[in-house]
Amino acid sequence: MRLDAVIALGGLLGGLLMWALGLHLQFDRPLGEGWSLVPMVVAAAMETMRRTRPQVALSVGTVAVIADQFTTGNLATLVMFTDLVYAAVVYGTPANARRIPVTCGLISVAATIGFLAWFRTPEAILIGVVTALISITPATTGVLVRNHRETAEAERLRAEQTALLAEMDRVQAVSAERARMARELHDLVANHLSAIAIHSTAALSLDDERTTRTALGVIRENSVAGLAEMRRLIGLLRDSAGDLEPAAAPTLDGLDALVAGARANGLDVLLTDARPADDQRLPAPVELAAYRIVQESLTNALKHASPGRVHVRLTRDADSLTVTVTSPHGERDGPRAPGSGAGLVGMRERTALLHGFFGAGPEPDDGPEDGKIWRVRAILPVDTVGPPGTAAPSDRSGPSGPSAASSTSAASGTSGPSQAKE
């Protein structure tokens, strides 16, 4: 690299200048002054490989600095050797980064003890000190720099992971909000649009002025109500207050009006509220889910049910609210609106968000008429616990018998064999 070449050239020029000025570190050595240039040139050449081949550069540099001790010596050789030690720790493998400081410490101790035993004078300790300065000091500095770089890299990776997780959370939040908006939009307008579609088909197919006027009246009422609901939903979407639920979310107190609207659309609906008279108000999410399930069930009955009575029943036990809606199941004469299955998916999702049980499907009718009914049953816990989608306990299982399989299929958003519910 360019920086390595600059370091090598600087060390070489500095060493040549000191050699030209006659600045030497030692005297009375076996080799003359000219020989001190050889270790210096070798050390400068190794500087060019301080990053690419740090281990090779340090090994050859160590041989060069040992050879320099048999000449008059050059300070540039020692300085470049310290840089090779530093580079080997910083740019070498993790194993070498751990091994080199320990090796330098052992060499310094061995040099101190060896020269002290050889010369038998206190001044021999200075040789050990110099050895430590040119080996342990750059190795320790390299360890500190390497640890700092690794820490910085780990922090950078952690920041990238945090940003990635934040983006995933944002995407999941957006997806969840879009799903909630889709459920609200479907529940708000599906009932009105279904009534409009059925009555407009009846008005077109029957050549009767009275029937046509009645159908047009129902169409107008549902159009006005649907537009009002759409304006309300658009107002909620434009609201920047950040509320998770609408401020005026429907409750079970509005079931009478909901049933009255279904009767106006031509359904024979019976509402049975078997909850205790002194029952306290349920949590807002439970009441909203129960209201939407009844609303969607009545919409499905309007679109797909055979002639007959639709029965809506509410029951309450210690820790849950049970919503049951039954309607005649079978072939239907007259106009019917197409279904996409979004209604069943929405009811299942609303129940799963409350950790409850949902089932829907055809089953034999226990009444005097020998036929089938379509049953929608949702158990909504008042105190929700457990992971989303957890089934209710064994004493709250879905409809037994022939409807069990259909309940399972309905919970996954599919419909029965001959009566496609939306």
PDB file of N, CA and C in Angstrom, residues 252 255-256 258-259 263 268-276 282 289-291 293-295 297-298 309-317 320-327 373-380:
ATOM      1  N   LEU A 252     -71.610  -3.201  22.332  1.00  0.00           N
ATOM      2  CA  LEU A 252     -72.759  -4.102  22.305  1.00  0.00           C
ATOM      3  C   LEU A 252     -74.077  -3.371  22.496  1.00  0.00           C
ATOM      4  N   LEU A 255     -76.152  -3.153  19.276  1.00  0.00           N
ATOM      5  CA  LEU A 255     -76.643  -4.334  18.578  1.00  0.00           C
ATOM      6  C   LEU A 255     -78.111  -4.202  18.187  1.00  0.00           C
ATOM      7  N   ASP A 256     -78.909  -3.531  19.027  1.00  0.00           N
ATOM      8  CA  ASP A 256     -80.321  -3.369  18.685  1.00  0.00           C
ATOM      9  C   ASP A 256     -80.471  -2.602  17.380  1.00  0.00           C
ATOM     10  N   LEU A 258     -78.210  -2.372  15.057  1.00  0.00           N
ATOM     11  CA  LEU A 258     -77.650  -3.206  14.000  1.00  0.00           C
ATOM     12  C   LEU A 258     -78.676  -4.248  13.546  1.00  0.00           C
ATOM     13  N   VAL A 259     -79.368  -4.874  14.497  1.00  0.00           N
ATOM     14  CA  VAL A 259     -80.392  -5.862  14.157  1.00  0.00           C
ATOM     15  C   VAL A 259     -81.569  -5.193  13.449  1.00  0.00           C
ATOM     16  N   ARG A 263     -83.071  -6.159   9.805  1.00  0.00           N
ATOM     17  CA  ARG A 263     -84.487  -6.454   9.542  1.00  0.00           C
ATOM     18  C   ARG A 263     -85.016  -5.560   8.421  1.00  0.00           C
ATOM     19  N   ASP A 268     -84.896 -11.890   8.834  1.00  0.00           N
ATOM     20  CA  ASP A 268     -85.674 -12.217  10.023  1.00  0.00           C
ATOM     21  C   ASP A 268     -84.673 -12.541  11.131  1.00  0.00           C
ATOM     22  N   VAL A 269     -84.413 -11.574  12.000  1.00  0.00           N
ATOM     23  CA  VAL A 269     -83.340 -11.689  12.986  1.00  0.00           C
ATOM     24  C   VAL A 269     -83.943 -11.723  14.380  1.00  0.00           C
ATOM     25  N   LEU A 270     -83.464 -12.652  15.204  1.00  0.00           N
ATOM     26  CA  LEU A 270     -83.833 -12.731  16.617  1.00  0.00           C
ATOM     27  C   LEU A 270     -82.570 -12.530  17.441  1.00  0.00           C
ATOM     28  N   LEU A 271     -82.581 -11.525  18.299  1.00  0.00           N
ATOM     29  CA  LEU A 271     -81.432 -11.223  19.170  1.00  0.00           C
ATOM     30  C   LEU A 271     -81.754 -11.685  20.579  1.00  0.00           C
ATOM     31  N   THR A 272     -80.898 -12.562  21.116  1.00  0.00           N
ATOM     32  CA  THR A 272     -81.043 -13.058  22.477  1.00  0.00           C
ATOM     33  C   THR A 272     -79.794 -12.694  23.270  1.00  0.00           C
ATOM     34  N   ASP A 273     -79.972 -11.806  24.231  1.00  0.00           N
ATOM     35  CA  ASP A 273     -78.859 -11.395  25.087  1.00  0.00           C
ATOM     36  C   ASP A 273     -79.028 -12.097  26.422  1.00  0.00           C
ATOM     37  N   ALA A 274     -78.301 -13.229  26.597  1.00  0.00           N
ATOM     38  CA  ALA A 274     -78.434 -14.038  27.806  1.00  0.00           C
ATOM     39  C   ALA A 274     -77.426 -13.661  28.877  1.00  0.00           C
ATOM     40  N   ARG A 275     -76.828 -12.494  28.757  1.00  0.00           N
ATOM     41  CA  ARG A 275     -75.882 -12.068  29.787  1.00  0.00           C
ATOM     42  C   ARG A 275     -76.636 -11.652  31.040  1.00  0.00           C
ATOM     43  N   PRO A 276     -76.004 -11.744  32.210  1.00  0.00           N
ATOM     44  CA  PRO A 276     -76.671 -11.313  33.452  1.00  0.00           C
ATOM     45  C   PRO A 276     -77.079  -9.846  33.366  1.00  0.00           C
ATOM     46  N   LEU A 282     -67.922  -4.629  29.257  1.00  0.00           N
ATOM     47  CA  LEU A 282     -66.717  -5.377  28.880  1.00  0.00           C
ATOM     48  C   LEU A 282     -65.642  -4.419  28.385  1.00  0.00           C
ATOM     49  N   ALA A 289     -64.929  -6.247  18.993  1.00  0.00           N
ATOM     50  CA  ALA A 289     -64.817  -7.502  18.252  1.00  0.00           C
ATOM     51  C   ALA A 289     -66.165  -8.211  18.184  1.00  0.00           C
ATOM     52  N   ALA A 290     -66.898  -8.250  19.299  1.00  0.00           N
ATOM     53  CA  ALA A 290     -68.210  -8.917  19.305  1.00  0.00           C
ATOM     54  C   ALA A 290     -69.171  -8.202  18.356  1.00  0.00           C
ATOM     55  N   TYR A 291     -69.182  -6.896  18.374  1.00  0.00           N
ATOM     56  CA  TYR A 291     -70.063  -6.140  17.479  1.00  0.00           C
ATOM     57  C   TYR A 291     -69.735  -6.428  16.019  1.00  0.00           C
ATOM     58  N   ILE A 293     -68.227  -9.017  14.738  1.00  0.00           N
ATOM     59  CA  ILE A 293     -68.533 -10.409  14.382  1.00  0.00           C
ATOM     60  C   ILE A 293     -70.023 -10.565  14.099  1.00  0.00           C
ATOM     61  N   VAL A 294     -70.864  -9.956  14.940  1.00  0.00           N
ATOM     62  CA  VAL A 294     -72.309 -10.008  14.687  1.00  0.00           C
ATOM     63  C   VAL A 294     -72.632  -9.290  13.386  1.00  0.00           C
ATOM     64  N   GLN A 295     -72.012  -8.133  13.168  1.00  0.00           N
ATOM     65  CA  GLN A 295     -72.275  -7.374  11.948  1.00  0.00           C
ATOM     66  C   GLN A 295     -71.907  -8.173  10.707  1.00  0.00           C
ATOM     67  N   SER A 297     -71.564 -11.432  10.467  1.00  0.00           N
ATOM     68  CA  SER A 297     -72.420 -12.619  10.368  1.00  0.00           C
ATOM     69  C   SER A 297     -73.762 -12.261   9.753  1.00  0.00           C
ATOM     70  N   LEU A 298     -74.331 -11.122  10.118  1.00  0.00           N
ATOM     71  CA  LEU A 298     -75.594 -10.691   9.519  1.00  0.00           C
ATOM     72  C   LEU A 298     -75.408 -10.352   8.041  1.00  0.00           C
ATOM     73  N   ARG A 309     -85.060 -17.855   9.848  1.00  0.00           N
ATOM     74  CA  ARG A 309     -84.683 -16.946  10.930  1.00  0.00           C
ATOM     75  C   ARG A 309     -83.182 -17.024  11.201  1.00  0.00           C
ATOM     76  N   VAL A 310     -82.609 -15.862  11.444  1.00  0.00           N
ATOM     77  CA  VAL A 310     -81.214 -15.742  11.868  1.00  0.00           C
ATOM     78  C   VAL A 310     -81.224 -15.452  13.366  1.00  0.00           C
ATOM     79  N   HIS A 311     -80.505 -16.256  14.120  1.00  0.00           N
ATOM     80  CA  HIS A 311     -80.518 -16.142  15.579  1.00  0.00           C
ATOM     81  C   HIS A 311     -79.154 -15.664  16.064  1.00  0.00           C
ATOM     82  N   VAL A 312     -79.147 -14.528  16.773  1.00  0.00           N
ATOM     83  CA  VAL A 312     -77.938 -13.976  17.382  1.00  0.00           C
ATOM     84  C   VAL A 312     -78.062 -14.156  18.886  1.00  0.00           C
ATOM     85  N   ARG A 313     -77.062 -14.797  19.495  1.00  0.00           N
ATOM     86  CA  ARG A 313     -77.130 -15.094  20.918  1.00  0.00           C
ATOM     87  C   ARG A 313     -75.811 -14.687  21.584  1.00  0.00           C
ATOM     88  N   LEU A 314     -75.939 -13.982  22.707  1.00  0.00           N
ATOM     89  CA  LEU A 314     -74.791 -13.576  23.513  1.00  0.00           C
ATOM     90  C   LEU A 314     -74.895 -14.225  24.880  1.00  0.00           C
ATOM     91  N   THR A 315     -73.812 -14.875  25.315  1.00  0.00           N
ATOM     92  CA  THR A 315     -73.748 -15.457  26.657  1.00  0.00           C
ATOM     93  C   THR A 315     -72.444 -15.037  27.311  1.00  0.00           C
ATOM     94  N   ARG A 316     -72.452 -15.038  28.624  1.00  0.00           N
ATOM     95  CA  ARG A 316     -71.282 -14.580  29.369  1.00  0.00           C
ATOM     96  C   ARG A 316     -71.046 -15.503  30.550  1.00  0.00           C
ATOM     97  N   ASP A 317     -69.793 -15.956  30.697  1.00  0.00           N
ATOM     98  CA  ASP A 317     -69.431 -16.694  31.902  1.00  0.00           C
ATOM     99  C   ASP A 317     -68.392 -15.877  32.664  1.00  0.00           C
ATOM    100  N   SER A 320     -65.253 -14.959  29.934  1.00  0.00           N
ATOM    101  CA  SER A 320     -65.329 -14.877  28.481  1.00  0.00           C
ATOM    102  C   SER A 320     -66.729 -14.499  28.039  1.00  0.00           C
ATOM    103  N   LEU A 321     -66.808 -13.980  26.816  1.00  0.00           N
ATOM    104  CA  LEU A 321     -68.062 -13.662  26.157  1.00  0.00           C
ATOM    105  C   LEU A 321     -68.186 -14.561  24.938  1.00  0.00           C
ATOM    106  N   THR A 322     -69.321 -15.226  24.790  1.00  0.00           N
ATOM    107  CA  THR A 322     -69.550 -16.116  23.656  1.00  0.00           C
ATOM    108  C   THR A 322     -70.592 -15.503  22.740  1.00  0.00           C
ATOM    109  N   VAL A 323     -70.237 -15.387  21.464  1.00  0.00           N
ATOM    110  CA  VAL A 323     -71.135 -14.856  20.442  1.00  0.00           C
ATOM    111  C   VAL A 323     -71.470 -15.998  19.491  1.00  0.00           C
ATOM    112  N   THR A 324     -72.751 -16.283  19.319  1.00  0.00           N
ATOM    113  CA  THR A 324     -73.192 -17.352  18.426  1.00  0.00           C
ATOM    114  C   THR A 324     -74.241 -16.787  17.462  1.00  0.00           C
ATOM    115  N   VAL A 325     -74.024 -17.005  16.185  1.00  0.00           N
ATOM    116  CA  VAL A 325     -74.966 -16.555  15.158  1.00  0.00           C
ATOM    117  C   VAL A 325     -75.262 -17.753  14.261  1.00  0.00           C
ATOM    118  N   THR A 326     -76.532 -18.105  14.163  1.00  0.00           N
ATOM    119  CA  THR A 326     -76.941 -19.223  13.303  1.00  0.00           C
ATOM    120  C   THR A 326     -77.891 -18.704  12.234  1.00  0.00           C
ATOM    121  N   SER A 327     -77.780 -19.307  11.040  1.00  0.00           N
ATOM    122  CA  SER A 327     -78.638 -18.931   9.916  1.00  0.00           C
ATOM    123  C   SER A 327     -78.909 -20.175   9.086  1.00  0.00           C
ATOM    124  N   ILE A 373     -77.802 -25.740   9.367  1.00  0.00           N
ATOM    125  CA  ILE A 373     -77.632 -24.328   9.692  1.00  0.00           C
ATOM    126  C   ILE A 373     -76.159 -23.973   9.571  1.00  0.00           C
ATOM    127  N   TRP A 374     -75.913 -22.709   9.348  1.00  0.00           N
ATOM    128  CA  TRP A 374     -74.534 -22.204   9.350  1.00  0.00           C
ATOM    129  C   TRP A 374     -74.326 -21.514  10.691  1.00  0.00           C
ATOM    130  N   ARG A 375     -73.357 -22.018  11.444  1.00  0.00           N
ATOM    131  CA  ARG A 375     -73.123 -21.501  12.790  1.00  0.00           C
ATOM    132  C   ARG A 375     -71.792 -20.756  12.834  1.00  0.00           C
ATOM    133  N   VAL A 376     -71.824 -19.566  13.374  1.00  0.00           N
ATOM    134  CA  VAL A 376     -70.622 -18.791  13.671  1.00  0.00           C
ATOM    135  C   VAL A 376     -70.529 -18.676  15.180  1.00  0.00           C
ATOM    136  N   ARG A 377     -69.412 -19.106  15.721  1.00  0.00           N
ATOM    137  CA  ARG A 377     -69.251 -19.102  17.180  1.00  0.00           C
ATOM    138  C   ARG A 377     -67.888 -18.537  17.529  1.00  0.00           C
ATOM    139  N   ALA A 378     -67.882 -17.534  18.385  1.00  0.00           N
ATOM    140  CA  ALA A 378     -66.634 -16.901  18.817  1.00  0.00           C
ATOM    141  C   ALA A 378     -66.627 -16.793  20.327  1.00  0.00           C
ATOM    142  N   ILE A 379     -65.551 -17.257  20.934  1.00  0.00           N
ATOM    143  CA  ILE A 379     -65.352 -17.139  22.384  1.00  0.00           C
ATOM    144  C   ILE A 379     -64.279 -16.082  22.605  1.00  0.00           C
ATOM    145  N   LEU A 380     -64.654 -14.987  23.230  1.00  0.00           N
ATOM    146  CA  LEU A 380     -63.758 -13.850  23.420  1.00  0.00           C
ATOM    147  C   LEU A 380     -63.414 -13.724  24.896  1.00  0.00           C
TER     148      LEU A 380
END
